């Protein structure tokens, strides 16, 4: 009985197609834009997104130098958070 109930109550993960994934990314982006986040939290999320992009693009983490774009509007606090996260 326990096995049957577990099978019935546990959602089955279906592989998502590109459109479903894009919709989820849009939803998460909306959440981030509307959230009250500190500079540190935004920097942390930015790093997580960059890591996700590296995985999507197939970057295997080779020793090639990373190129980073730093916004001219970044605050000192954001720059220091970025530096700290890279050390």
PDB file of C-alpha atoms in Angstrom:
ATOM      1  CA  UNK A   1       0.000   0.000   0.000  1.00  0.00           C
ATOM      2  CA  UNK A   2       2.827   2.420   0.914  1.00  0.00           C
ATOM      3  CA  UNK A   3       4.511   1.920  -2.449  1.00  0.00           C
ATOM      4  CA  UNK A   4       1.271   2.485  -4.302  1.00  0.00           C
ATOM      5  CA  UNK A   5       0.522   5.684  -2.354  1.00  0.00           C
ATOM      6  CA  UNK A   6       4.056   6.968  -2.872  1.00  0.00           C
ATOM      7  CA  UNK A   7       3.770   6.393  -6.621  1.00  0.00           C
ATOM      8  CA  UNK A   8       0.411   8.148  -6.739  1.00  0.00           C
ATOM      9  CA  UNK A   9       1.365  11.122  -4.564  1.00  0.00           C
ATOM     10  CA  UNK A  10       4.887  11.746  -5.826  1.00  0.00           C
ATOM     11  CA  UNK A  11       4.906  13.975  -8.889  1.00  0.00           C
ATOM     12  CA  UNK A  12       6.696  12.436 -11.814  1.00  0.00           C
ATOM     13  CA  UNK A  13       9.281  14.714 -13.299  1.00  0.00           C
ATOM     14  CA  UNK A  14       8.723  15.083 -17.007  1.00  0.00           C
ATOM     15  CA  UNK A  15      11.612  16.320 -19.146  1.00  0.00           C
ATOM     16  CA  UNK A  16      10.862  19.882 -20.186  1.00  0.00           C
ATOM     17  CA  UNK A  17      11.199  21.237 -23.671  1.00  0.00           C
ATOM     18  CA  UNK A  18      13.008  24.491 -24.477  1.00  0.00           C
ATOM     19  CA  UNK A  19       9.799  26.553 -24.408  1.00  0.00           C
ATOM     20  CA  UNK A  20       8.820  25.280 -20.958  1.00  0.00           C
ATOM     21  CA  UNK A  21      12.312  26.021 -19.665  1.00  0.00           C
ATOM     22  CA  UNK A  22      12.234  29.521 -21.192  1.00  0.00           C
ATOM     23  CA  UNK A  23       8.876  30.174 -19.517  1.00  0.00           C
ATOM     24  CA  UNK A  24      10.332  29.127 -16.161  1.00  0.00           C
ATOM     25  CA  UNK A  25      13.346  31.404 -16.701  1.00  0.00           C
ATOM     26  CA  UNK A  26      10.972  34.298 -17.477  1.00  0.00           C
ATOM     27  CA  UNK A  27       9.037  33.583 -14.272  1.00  0.00           C
ATOM     28  CA  UNK A  28      12.224  33.514 -12.202  1.00  0.00           C
ATOM     29  CA  UNK A  29      13.503  36.702 -13.847  1.00  0.00           C
ATOM     30  CA  UNK A  30      10.251  38.434 -12.938  1.00  0.00           C
ATOM     31  CA  UNK A  31      10.681  37.250  -9.334  1.00  0.00           C
ATOM     32  CA  UNK A  32      14.228  38.633  -9.209  1.00  0.00           C
ATOM     33  CA  UNK A  33      13.289  41.979 -10.759  1.00  0.00           C
ATOM     34  CA  UNK A  34      10.407  42.420  -8.313  1.00  0.00           C
ATOM     35  CA  UNK A  35      12.299  41.239  -5.218  1.00  0.00           C
ATOM     36  CA  UNK A  36      13.863  43.544  -2.667  1.00  0.00           C
ATOM     37  CA  UNK A  37      17.401  42.192  -2.789  1.00  0.00           C
ATOM     38  CA  UNK A  38      20.605  43.606  -1.380  1.00  0.00           C
ATOM     39  CA  UNK A  39      23.623  44.230  -3.585  1.00  0.00           C
ATOM     40  CA  UNK A  40      25.251  41.124  -2.141  1.00  0.00           C
ATOM     41  CA  UNK A  41      22.216  38.993  -2.924  1.00  0.00           C
ATOM     42  CA  UNK A  42      22.070  40.331  -6.485  1.00  0.00           C
ATOM     43  CA  UNK A  43      25.806  39.668  -6.929  1.00  0.00           C
ATOM     44  CA  UNK A  44      25.346  36.114  -5.613  1.00  0.00           C
ATOM     45  CA  UNK A  45      22.401  35.492  -7.949  1.00  0.00           C
ATOM     46  CA  UNK A  46      24.376  36.950 -10.845  1.00  0.00           C
ATOM     47  CA  UNK A  47      27.181  34.500 -10.177  1.00  0.00           C
ATOM     48  CA  UNK A  48      24.712  31.601 -10.049  1.00  0.00           C
ATOM     49  CA  UNK A  49      23.224  32.662 -13.385  1.00  0.00           C
ATOM     50  CA  UNK A  50      26.706  32.872 -14.927  1.00  0.00           C
ATOM     51  CA  UNK A  51      27.439  29.353 -13.663  1.00  0.00           C
ATOM     52  CA  UNK A  52      24.162  28.136 -15.171  1.00  0.00           C
ATOM     53  CA  UNK A  53      24.998  29.781 -18.505  1.00  0.00           C
ATOM     54  CA  UNK A  54      28.375  28.061 -18.512  1.00  0.00           C
ATOM     55  CA  UNK A  55      26.631  24.711 -18.043  1.00  0.00           C
ATOM     56  CA  UNK A  56      24.082  25.462 -20.772  1.00  0.00           C
ATOM     57  CA  UNK A  57      26.788  26.490 -23.229  1.00  0.00           C
ATOM     58  CA  UNK A  58      28.790  23.361 -22.451  1.00  0.00           C
ATOM     59  CA  UNK A  59      31.714  25.125 -20.797  1.00  0.00           C
ATOM     60  CA  UNK A  60      33.737  22.387 -19.127  1.00  0.00           C
ATOM     61  CA  UNK A  61      35.590  24.791 -16.840  1.00  0.00           C
ATOM     62  CA  UNK A  62      38.845  24.713 -18.773  1.00  0.00           C
ATOM     63  CA  UNK A  63      41.673  26.995 -17.817  1.00  0.00           C
ATOM     64  CA  UNK A  64      40.865  29.627 -20.421  1.00  0.00           C
ATOM     65  CA  UNK A  65      40.733  33.101 -18.909  1.00  0.00           C
ATOM     66  CA  UNK A  66      37.221  34.234 -18.131  1.00  0.00           C
ATOM     67  CA  UNK A  67      35.880  37.427 -19.640  1.00  0.00           C
ATOM     68  CA  UNK A  68      33.714  39.432 -17.289  1.00  0.00           C
ATOM     69  CA  UNK A  69      31.652  42.453 -18.163  1.00  0.00           C
ATOM     70  CA  UNK A  70      31.409  44.938 -15.330  1.00  0.00           C
ATOM     71  CA  UNK A  71      28.705  47.519 -15.589  1.00  0.00           C
ATOM     72  CA  UNK A  72      29.690  51.178 -15.390  1.00  0.00           C
ATOM     73  CA  UNK A  73      26.773  51.616 -13.005  1.00  0.00           C
ATOM     74  CA  UNK A  74      28.071  49.027 -10.506  1.00  0.00           C
ATOM     75  CA  UNK A  75      28.474  50.401  -7.011  1.00  0.00           C
ATOM     76  CA  UNK A  76      31.674  50.064  -5.015  1.00  0.00           C
ATOM     77  CA  UNK A  77      29.885  47.527  -2.834  1.00  0.00           C
ATOM     78  CA  UNK A  78      28.941  45.436  -5.888  1.00  0.00           C
ATOM     79  CA  UNK A  79      32.487  45.586  -7.236  1.00  0.00           C
ATOM     80  CA  UNK A  80      33.947  44.448  -3.917  1.00  0.00           C
ATOM     81  CA  UNK A  81      31.352  41.664  -3.682  1.00  0.00           C
ATOM     82  CA  UNK A  82      32.354  40.555  -7.174  1.00  0.00           C
ATOM     83  CA  UNK A  83      36.045  40.595  -6.297  1.00  0.00           C
ATOM     84  CA  UNK A  84      35.425  38.665  -3.078  1.00  0.00           C
ATOM     85  CA  UNK A  85      33.393  36.041  -4.920  1.00  0.00           C
ATOM     86  CA  UNK A  86      36.182  35.518  -7.463  1.00  0.00           C
ATOM     87  CA  UNK A  87      38.994  35.041  -4.929  1.00  0.00           C
TER      88      UNK A  87
END
